[in-house]
Amino acid sequence: MEYRKLGKTDLNVSRLSYGASPLGSVFRDISEDDGIRTVHTAIDMGVNLIDVSPYYGLTKAETVLGKALKGIPRDKYILSTKAGRYGAEYADFDFSEKKIRSSLDESLNRLGVDGVDILFLHDIEFGNLEQIFNEALPCLQALKQEGKVRYIGVTGYPLKMFSETIKQADIDCILTYCRYALYDNSLANIIPSFEEKGVGIINASPTGMGLLTNRGAPEWHPGNQQLLDACQKAVKLCQSQGVDITEVALQYAIDHPAISSTLVGTANPVNIVKNIEWAEKPVNQALVKEIRKLFDNVPVVWPSGYPENQD
Ligand code: NAD
């Protein structure tokens, strides 16, 4: 496994990392034992960054992850969790200082750890930006100074939110998702401004939350029909060449040199092994070219959060 420095932090993160949302049965009902074995396998094979949130499975993912991490030396993994998002509706977001502080304490309790390495504000495009910049981010800064978290950042879907954040606040890293994948690589356009400031980049969802898998996207996927259809064509194209689309999707997403780590989610111990082994091999550029062509003229971006926060 290759490790890369995350921005200006002292964290050396594995190039492929583990996203724990599937432990909350977000994509399908999972077996807890399989989920725990998946986490152990990932760590045994060199994955050292694990990401979770109280939102995933409405605290279930953190609870199952806490069981998996029990007994594992704390220096074996870098842990990130989030605060601010607790459900799918606007009413389920709370970026107040009071909530962030209690949320972190509850997360630590479920995870069975004394502290997390990174605390993110979760999906800031659903928040009031004035509160994000004047209350929530100063709260994260204070938590960092108090030693409760080592590093801080924000997550979200619209790229505009990240550019705005690094203009207004001092953060260590961002967690972006679905914007550097086979169907949409627009994250690349804003990467130089993050490199310039030493803000680390973690990319999530190399399969686009299931779009680029043989099983396809879950029902709740926000992508439009044209995008779903084009992804199905890509799946068939790969099948016709005897290739698993998830392999190409993963290898493509992790290939950008300025992305420190790419989070992939699974609760299947067999799939985590495949993912880690695939990550060691180079991507088939000719196939990537063919797949990328399928997305010419397809609207690949979906709305997320308040209209004024969209790209
Ligand atoms: P992903 O692209 O990693 O896809 C997960 C899906 O792919 C699941 O259905 C999983 O079963 C399937 N999959 C994984 N490996 C497979 C394999 N080898 N073969 C077949 N199917 C396979 O999307 P994700 O889980 O949403 O993203 C990864 C992680 O990134 C999340 O768990 C979460 O930690 C983080 N994330 C954060 C945000 C945010 O902060 N807003 C958003 C999205 C993701």
Tab-separated table of C-alpha atoms and ligand atoms in Angstrom:
chain	number	residue	atom	x	y	z
A	1	MET	CA	0.000	0.000	0.000
A	2	GLU	CA	1.239	3.467	-0.881
A	3	TYR	CA	0.902	6.278	1.702
A	4	ARG	CA	0.645	9.983	0.967
A	5	LYS	CA	0.887	13.075	3.109
A	6	LEU	CA	-2.458	14.797	3.631
A	7	GLY	CA	-1.852	18.471	2.811
A	8	LYS	CA	0.169	20.204	5.521
A	9	THR	CA	-0.872	17.739	8.240
A	10	ASP	CA	1.482	15.135	9.663
A	11	LEU	CA	-0.889	12.368	8.555
A	12	ASN	CA	0.381	9.817	6.058
A	13	VAL	CA	-2.784	8.308	4.665
A	14	SER	CA	-3.143	5.159	2.612
A	15	ARG	CA	-3.853	5.902	-1.034
A	16	LEU	CA	-6.965	3.718	-0.769
A	17	SER	CA	-8.970	4.169	2.396
A	18	TYR	CA	-12.102	2.793	4.011
A	19	GLY	CA	-15.459	4.559	4.047
A	20	ALA	CA	-17.693	3.080	6.718
A	21	SER	CA	-21.119	4.235	5.496
A	22	PRO	CA	-22.038	0.691	4.328
A	23	LEU	CA	-21.684	-0.426	7.985
A	24	GLY	CA	-24.870	1.586	8.553
A	25	SER	CA	-26.737	-0.563	5.957
A	26	VAL	CA	-26.904	2.466	3.694
A	27	PHE	CA	-26.686	0.445	0.462
A	28	ARG	CA	-28.248	-2.865	1.606
A	29	ASP	CA	-28.906	-4.731	4.835
A	30	ILE	CA	-25.528	-5.974	5.945
A	31	SER	CA	-24.278	-8.683	8.250
A	32	GLU	CA	-22.529	-7.033	11.190
A	33	ASP	CA	-19.961	-9.846	11.319
A	34	ASP	CA	-19.105	-9.323	7.646
A	35	GLY	CA	-18.837	-5.588	8.239
A	36	ILE	CA	-16.445	-6.088	11.142
A	37	ARG	CA	-14.356	-8.581	9.145
A	38	THR	CA	-14.198	-6.052	6.304
A	39	VAL	CA	-12.730	-3.413	8.621
A	40	HIS	CA	-10.174	-5.886	10.028
A	41	THR	CA	-9.174	-7.025	6.539
A	42	ALA	CA	-8.742	-3.434	5.377
A	43	ILE	CA	-6.447	-2.609	8.313
A	44	ASP	CA	-4.493	-5.878	7.940
A	45	MET	CA	-3.889	-5.041	4.276
A	46	GLY	CA	-2.502	-1.576	5.015
A	47	VAL	CA	-5.523	0.734	4.870
A	48	ASN	CA	-4.991	3.284	7.638
A	49	LEU	CA	-7.671	5.937	7.061
A	50	ILE	CA	-11.223	5.170	8.133
A	51	ASP	CA	-14.079	7.624	7.648
A	52	VAL	CA	-17.505	7.562	9.260
A	53	SER	CA	-20.333	9.881	10.354
A	54	PRO	CA	-23.180	9.810	12.869
A	55	TYR	CA	-25.478	10.241	9.833
A	56	TYR	CA	-24.614	6.849	8.291
A	57	GLY	CA	-27.419	4.487	9.275
A	58	LEU	CA	-28.411	7.085	11.890
A	59	THR	CA	-25.489	6.178	14.202
A	60	LYS	CA	-25.405	2.475	13.235
A	61	ALA	CA	-22.194	2.795	11.179
A	62	GLU	CA	-20.337	4.407	14.096
A	63	THR	CA	-21.645	1.751	16.481
A	64	VAL	CA	-20.573	-1.166	14.253
A	65	LEU	CA	-17.237	0.522	13.523
A	66	GLY	CA	-16.692	0.967	17.275
A	67	LYS	CA	-17.129	-2.796	17.725
A	68	ALA	CA	-14.678	-3.463	14.888
A	69	LEU	CA	-12.046	-1.101	16.308
A	70	LYS	CA	-12.208	-2.559	19.822
A	71	GLY	CA	-8.800	-3.965	20.735
A	72	ILE	CA	-7.010	-2.537	17.696
A	73	PRO	CA	-4.091	-0.306	18.753
A	74	ARG	CA	-5.065	3.325	18.191
A	75	ASP	CA	-1.888	4.044	16.203
A	76	LYS	CA	-2.926	1.498	13.558
A	77	TYR	CA	-5.572	3.773	12.062
A	78	ILE	CA	-6.400	7.401	11.338
A	79	LEU	CA	-10.041	8.102	12.116
A	80	SER	CA	-12.349	10.780	10.778
A	81	THR	CA	-15.926	11.461	11.683
A	82	LYS	CA	-18.297	14.347	11.072
A	83	ALA	CA	-20.810	16.648	12.699
A	84	GLY	CA	-23.768	18.679	11.489
A	85	ARG	CA	-25.760	16.138	9.460
A	86	TYR	CA	-28.146	13.711	11.147
A	87	GLY	CA	-30.692	12.790	8.451
A	88	ALA	CA	-31.890	13.392	4.888
A	89	GLU	CA	-34.072	16.489	5.456
A	90	TYR	CA	-33.002	20.107	5.944
A	91	ALA	CA	-34.408	19.903	9.475
A	92	ASP	CA	-31.890	17.133	10.225
A	93	PHE	CA	-28.915	19.484	9.948
A	94	ASP	CA	-27.566	21.365	12.945
A	95	PHE	CA	-24.307	23.283	12.658
A	96	SER	CA	-24.590	25.055	16.029
A	97	GLU	CA	-21.615	24.976	18.390
A	98	LYS	CA	-23.684	23.242	21.070
A	99	LYS	CA	-24.687	20.423	18.732
A	100	ILE	CA	-21.194	19.981	17.242
A	101	ARG	CA	-19.709	19.570	20.722
A	102	SER	CA	-22.324	17.092	21.948
A	103	SER	CA	-22.232	15.258	18.615
A	104	LEU	CA	-18.469	14.754	18.847
A	105	ASP	CA	-18.736	13.426	22.403
A	106	GLU	CA	-21.449	10.977	21.327
A	107	SER	CA	-19.387	9.856	18.300
A	108	LEU	CA	-16.321	9.228	20.493
A	109	ASN	CA	-18.476	7.199	22.836
A	110	ARG	CA	-19.900	5.035	20.026
A	111	LEU	CA	-16.469	4.627	18.429
A	112	GLY	CA	-14.818	3.783	21.741
A	113	VAL	CA	-11.918	6.218	21.238
A	114	ASP	CA	-10.605	9.265	23.121
A	115	GLY	CA	-10.320	11.441	20.062
A	116	VAL	CA	-10.554	11.532	16.281
A	117	ASP	CA	-7.812	12.613	13.911
A	118	ILE	CA	-10.122	14.617	11.668
A	119	LEU	CA	-13.510	16.188	12.351
A	120	PHE	CA	-15.472	17.334	9.302
A	121	LEU	CA	-18.563	19.475	9.029
A	122	HIS	CA	-20.846	17.147	7.071
A	123	ASP	CA	-22.345	18.433	3.780
A	124	ILE	CA	-22.126	22.160	4.376
A	125	GLU	CA	-24.246	23.033	1.313
A	126	PHE	CA	-27.280	22.149	3.452
A	127	GLY	CA	-26.292	24.684	6.083
A	128	ASN	CA	-26.600	28.419	6.463
A	129	LEU	CA	-23.177	29.580	5.290
A	130	GLU	CA	-23.095	32.451	7.760
A	131	GLN	CA	-23.455	29.936	10.574
A	132	ILE	CA	-20.927	27.589	8.948
A	133	PHE	CA	-18.268	30.304	8.725
A	134	ASN	CA	-19.031	32.264	11.908
A	135	GLU	CA	-20.022	29.540	14.348
A	136	ALA	CA	-19.335	25.993	13.126
A	137	LEU	CA	-15.799	26.427	11.760
A	138	PRO	CA	-14.663	28.560	14.738
A	139	CYS	CA	-16.032	25.758	16.944
A	140	LEU	CA	-13.923	23.201	15.049
A	141	GLN	CA	-10.883	25.474	15.469
A	142	ALA	CA	-11.549	25.631	19.209
A	143	LEU	CA	-11.893	21.835	19.430
A	144	LYS	CA	-8.540	21.565	17.669
A	145	GLN	CA	-6.941	23.953	20.136
A	146	GLU	CA	-8.461	22.031	23.032
A	147	GLY	CA	-6.844	18.873	21.631
A	148	LYS	CA	-10.150	17.057	21.107
A	149	VAL	CA	-9.497	16.691	17.375
A	150	ARG	CA	-6.203	16.896	15.534
A	151	TYR	CA	-7.346	18.306	12.205
A	152	ILE	CA	-10.493	19.850	10.764
A	153	GLY	CA	-12.270	20.103	7.428
A	154	VAL	CA	-15.536	20.208	5.527
A	155	THR	CA	-17.365	17.770	3.275
A	156	GLY	CA	-19.932	18.330	0.560
A	157	TYR	CA	-20.939	17.811	-3.060
A	158	PRO	CA	-20.835	21.238	-4.820
A	159	LEU	CA	-17.234	22.176	-5.546
A	160	LYS	CA	-18.068	25.835	-5.013
A	161	MET	CA	-18.483	25.164	-1.284
A	162	PHE	CA	-14.861	24.085	-0.956
A	163	SER	CA	-13.490	27.067	-2.843
A	164	GLU	CA	-15.568	29.386	-0.672
A	165	THR	CA	-14.421	27.669	2.526
A	166	ILE	CA	-10.704	27.975	1.828
A	167	LYS	CA	-11.224	31.666	1.091
A	168	GLN	CA	-12.918	32.240	4.436
A	169	ALA	CA	-11.401	29.765	6.871
A	170	ASP	CA	-8.256	27.946	7.840
A	171	ILE	CA	-8.938	24.238	7.362
A	172	ASP	CA	-6.611	21.258	7.040
A	173	CYS	CA	-8.453	19.159	4.482
A	174	ILE	CA	-11.601	18.590	2.493
A	175	LEU	CA	-13.611	15.459	1.799
A	176	THR	CA	-15.189	15.627	-1.641
A	177	TYR	CA	-17.287	12.866	-3.194
A	178	CYS	CA	-18.463	11.751	-6.631
A	179	ARG	CA	-16.548	14.553	-8.369
A	180	TYR	CA	-13.466	12.621	-9.413
A	181	ALA	CA	-14.854	9.487	-10.992
A	182	LEU	CA	-15.168	8.051	-14.491
A	183	TYR	CA	-18.364	10.014	-15.267
A	184	ASP	CA	-17.291	13.365	-13.737
A	185	ASN	CA	-13.747	14.534	-13.026
A	186	SER	CA	-14.492	18.224	-12.464
A	187	LEU	CA	-12.721	18.148	-9.084
A	188	ALA	CA	-9.460	18.350	-11.067
A	189	ASN	CA	-10.283	21.971	-12.029
A	190	ILE	CA	-10.098	23.241	-8.452
A	191	ILE	CA	-7.243	21.061	-7.178
A	192	PRO	CA	-4.444	23.641	-7.830
A	193	SER	CA	-5.972	26.188	-5.435
A	194	PHE	CA	-5.997	23.566	-2.669
A	195	GLU	CA	-2.437	22.487	-3.354
A	196	GLU	CA	-1.361	26.125	-3.183
A	197	LYS	CA	-2.746	26.449	0.350
A	198	GLY	CA	-1.620	23.010	1.502
A	199	VAL	CA	-5.203	21.869	2.084
A	200	GLY	CA	-5.317	18.077	1.850
A	201	ILE	CA	-7.776	16.346	-0.464
A	202	ILE	CA	-9.631	13.162	0.349
A	203	ASN	CA	-11.815	11.919	-2.481
A	204	ALA	CA	-14.769	9.634	-1.813
A	205	SER	CA	-17.095	7.408	-3.794
A	206	PRO	CA	-14.948	6.174	-6.701
A	207	THR	CA	-17.959	4.159	-7.888
A	208	GLY	CA	-20.204	7.215	-7.584
A	209	MET	CA	-22.134	5.660	-4.673
A	210	GLY	CA	-22.736	2.447	-6.577
A	211	LEU	CA	-23.308	3.876	-10.093
A	212	LEU	CA	-20.195	2.144	-11.411
A	213	THR	CA	-20.839	-1.332	-10.015
A	214	ASN	CA	-22.519	-4.387	-11.488
A	215	ARG	CA	-25.298	-4.044	-8.877
A	216	GLY	CA	-25.918	-0.454	-9.941
A	217	ALA	CA	-26.990	2.547	-7.909
A	218	PRO	CA	-29.275	2.268	-4.868
A	219	GLU	CA	-32.837	3.594	-5.239
A	220	TRP	CA	-32.092	6.792	-3.318
A	221	HIS	CA	-29.293	7.779	-5.705
A	222	PRO	CA	-29.695	11.480	-6.656
A	223	GLY	CA	-28.275	11.099	-10.205
A	224	ASN	CA	-30.622	11.824	-13.135
A	225	GLN	CA	-31.906	9.112	-15.493
A	226	GLN	CA	-29.510	10.044	-18.314
A	227	LEU	CA	-26.562	9.547	-15.962
A	228	LEU	CA	-27.937	6.240	-14.647
A	229	ASP	CA	-28.457	5.023	-18.236
A	230	ALA	CA	-24.939	6.041	-19.298
A	231	CYS	CA	-23.503	4.214	-16.263
A	232	GLN	CA	-25.436	1.091	-17.217
A	233	LYS	CA	-23.899	1.344	-20.714
A	234	ALA	CA	-20.467	1.605	-19.095
A	235	VAL	CA	-21.182	-1.493	-16.985
A	236	LYS	CA	-22.173	-3.417	-20.135
A	237	LEU	CA	-19.127	-2.188	-22.048
A	238	CYS	CA	-16.851	-3.499	-19.291
A	239	GLN	CA	-18.757	-6.779	-19.101
A	240	SER	CA	-18.303	-7.232	-22.857
A	241	GLN	CA	-14.528	-6.993	-22.279
A	242	GLY	CA	-14.576	-9.308	-19.269
A	243	VAL	CA	-13.670	-6.486	-16.876
A	244	ASP	CA	-15.381	-5.560	-13.601
A	245	ILE	CA	-16.347	-1.895	-13.913
A	246	THR	CA	-15.540	-1.311	-10.247
A	247	GLU	CA	-11.904	-2.166	-10.954
A	248	VAL	CA	-11.608	0.524	-13.647
A	249	ALA	CA	-13.628	3.019	-11.580
A	250	LEU	CA	-11.362	2.558	-8.585
A	251	GLN	CA	-8.098	2.663	-10.511
A	252	TYR	CA	-9.198	5.784	-12.379
A	253	ALA	CA	-10.222	7.646	-9.206
A	254	ILE	CA	-7.031	6.933	-7.277
A	255	ASP	CA	-4.784	7.882	-10.177
A	256	HIS	CA	-4.686	11.662	-9.537
A	257	PRO	CA	-1.362	12.548	-7.851
A	258	ALA	CA	-2.800	15.445	-5.800
A	259	ILE	CA	-5.542	13.351	-4.194
A	260	SER	CA	-4.012	11.988	-0.992
A	261	SER	CA	-6.533	9.232	-0.440
A	262	THR	CA	-9.672	7.764	-1.984
A	263	LEU	CA	-12.399	6.366	0.262
A	264	VAL	CA	-14.246	3.290	-0.923
A	265	GLY	CA	-17.139	1.773	0.979
A	266	THR	CA	-18.044	-1.883	1.316
A	267	ALA	CA	-19.216	-4.238	4.044
A	268	ASN	CA	-18.080	-7.277	2.081
A	269	PRO	CA	-14.693	-8.770	3.119
A	270	VAL	CA	-14.199	-10.286	-0.353
A	271	ASN	CA	-14.731	-6.930	-2.051
A	272	ILE	CA	-12.316	-5.036	0.184
A	273	VAL	CA	-9.580	-7.512	-0.780
A	274	LYS	CA	-10.424	-7.045	-4.463
A	275	ASN	CA	-10.406	-3.263	-4.068
A	276	ILE	CA	-7.010	-3.191	-2.379
A	277	GLU	CA	-5.509	-5.569	-4.960
A	278	TRP	CA	-6.991	-3.554	-7.841
A	279	ALA	CA	-5.507	-0.381	-6.382
A	280	GLU	CA	-2.023	-1.846	-6.864
A	281	LYS	CA	-2.500	-2.225	-10.622
A	282	PRO	CA	-2.438	0.470	-13.313
A	283	VAL	CA	-5.656	1.530	-15.014
A	284	ASN	CA	-6.451	0.451	-18.579
A	285	GLN	CA	-6.255	3.874	-20.279
A	286	ALA	CA	-7.824	2.699	-23.552
A	287	LEU	CA	-10.885	1.406	-21.705
A	288	VAL	CA	-11.076	4.607	-19.650
A	289	LYS	CA	-11.186	6.612	-22.871
A	290	GLU	CA	-14.054	4.497	-24.216
A	291	ILE	CA	-15.995	4.765	-20.963
A	292	ARG	CA	-15.463	8.524	-20.640
A	293	LYS	CA	-16.905	8.986	-24.147
A	294	LEU	CA	-20.223	7.522	-22.942
A	295	PHE	CA	-20.639	10.588	-20.713
A	296	ASP	CA	-20.162	13.198	-23.450
A	297	ASN	CA	-23.226	15.490	-23.309
A	298	VAL	CA	-24.671	13.689	-20.270
A	299	PRO	CA	-25.590	15.988	-17.345
A	300	VAL	CA	-23.432	14.394	-14.677
A	301	VAL	CA	-24.001	16.794	-11.772
A	302	TRP	CA	-27.048	16.676	-9.511
A	303	PRO	CA	-28.443	19.281	-7.134
A	304	SER	CA	-27.425	19.071	-3.476
A	305	GLY	CA	-28.333	21.541	-0.747
A	306	TYR	CA	-29.665	25.094	-1.005
A	307	PRO	CA	-29.974	26.493	-4.576
A	308	GLU	CA	-27.510	29.309	-3.857
A	309	ASN	CA	-24.866	26.759	-2.850
A	310	GLN	CA	-24.975	24.757	-6.105
A	311	ASP	CA	-22.170	24.823	-8.665
B	1	NAD	P1	-18.467	4.118	-3.164
B	1	NAD	O1	-18.278	4.709	-4.507
B	1	NAD	O2	-17.301	3.735	-2.377
B	1	NAD	O3	-19.445	2.901	-3.413
B	1	NAD	C1	-19.930	2.074	-2.451
B	1	NAD	C2	-20.746	1.009	-3.183
B	1	NAD	O4	-19.862	0.260	-4.007
B	1	NAD	C3	-21.408	0.046	-2.230
B	1	NAD	O5	-22.651	-0.332	-2.779
B	1	NAD	C4	-20.454	-1.131	-2.242
B	1	NAD	O6	-21.099	-2.333	-1.960
B	1	NAD	C5	-19.964	-1.113	-3.680
B	1	NAD	N1	-18.647	-1.739	-3.827
B	1	NAD	C6	-17.487	-1.422	-3.205
B	1	NAD	N2	-16.505	-2.246	-3.598
B	1	NAD	C7	-17.055	-3.100	-4.503
B	1	NAD	C8	-16.552	-4.178	-5.268
B	1	NAD	N3	-15.273	-4.570	-5.221
B	1	NAD	N4	-17.399	-4.835	-6.099
B	1	NAD	C9	-18.690	-4.444	-6.196
B	1	NAD	N5	-19.239	-3.436	-5.500
B	1	NAD	C10	-18.423	-2.767	-4.659
B	1	NAD	O7	-19.396	5.126	-2.335
B	1	NAD	P2	-19.535	5.466	-0.819
B	1	NAD	O8	-19.533	4.267	0.064
B	1	NAD	O9	-20.656	6.409	-0.748
B	1	NAD	O10	-18.222	6.328	-0.532
B	1	NAD	C11	-17.139	5.852	0.212
B	1	NAD	C12	-17.069	6.532	1.560
B	1	NAD	O11	-16.779	7.916	1.404
B	1	NAD	C13	-18.349	6.513	2.398
B	1	NAD	O12	-18.495	5.274	3.059
B	1	NAD	C14	-18.102	7.665	3.319
B	1	NAD	O13	-17.213	7.286	4.361
B	1	NAD	C15	-17.409	8.670	2.409
B	1	NAD	N6	-18.368	9.616	1.808
B	1	NAD	C16	-18.551	10.818	2.413
B	1	NAD	C17	-19.485	11.715	1.911
B	1	NAD	C18	-19.688	13.025	2.618
B	1	NAD	O14	-18.998	13.313	3.559
B	1	NAD	N7	-20.629	13.841	2.202
B	1	NAD	C19	-20.249	11.387	0.784
B	1	NAD	C20	-20.006	10.185	0.160
B	1	NAD	C21	-19.065	9.307	0.678
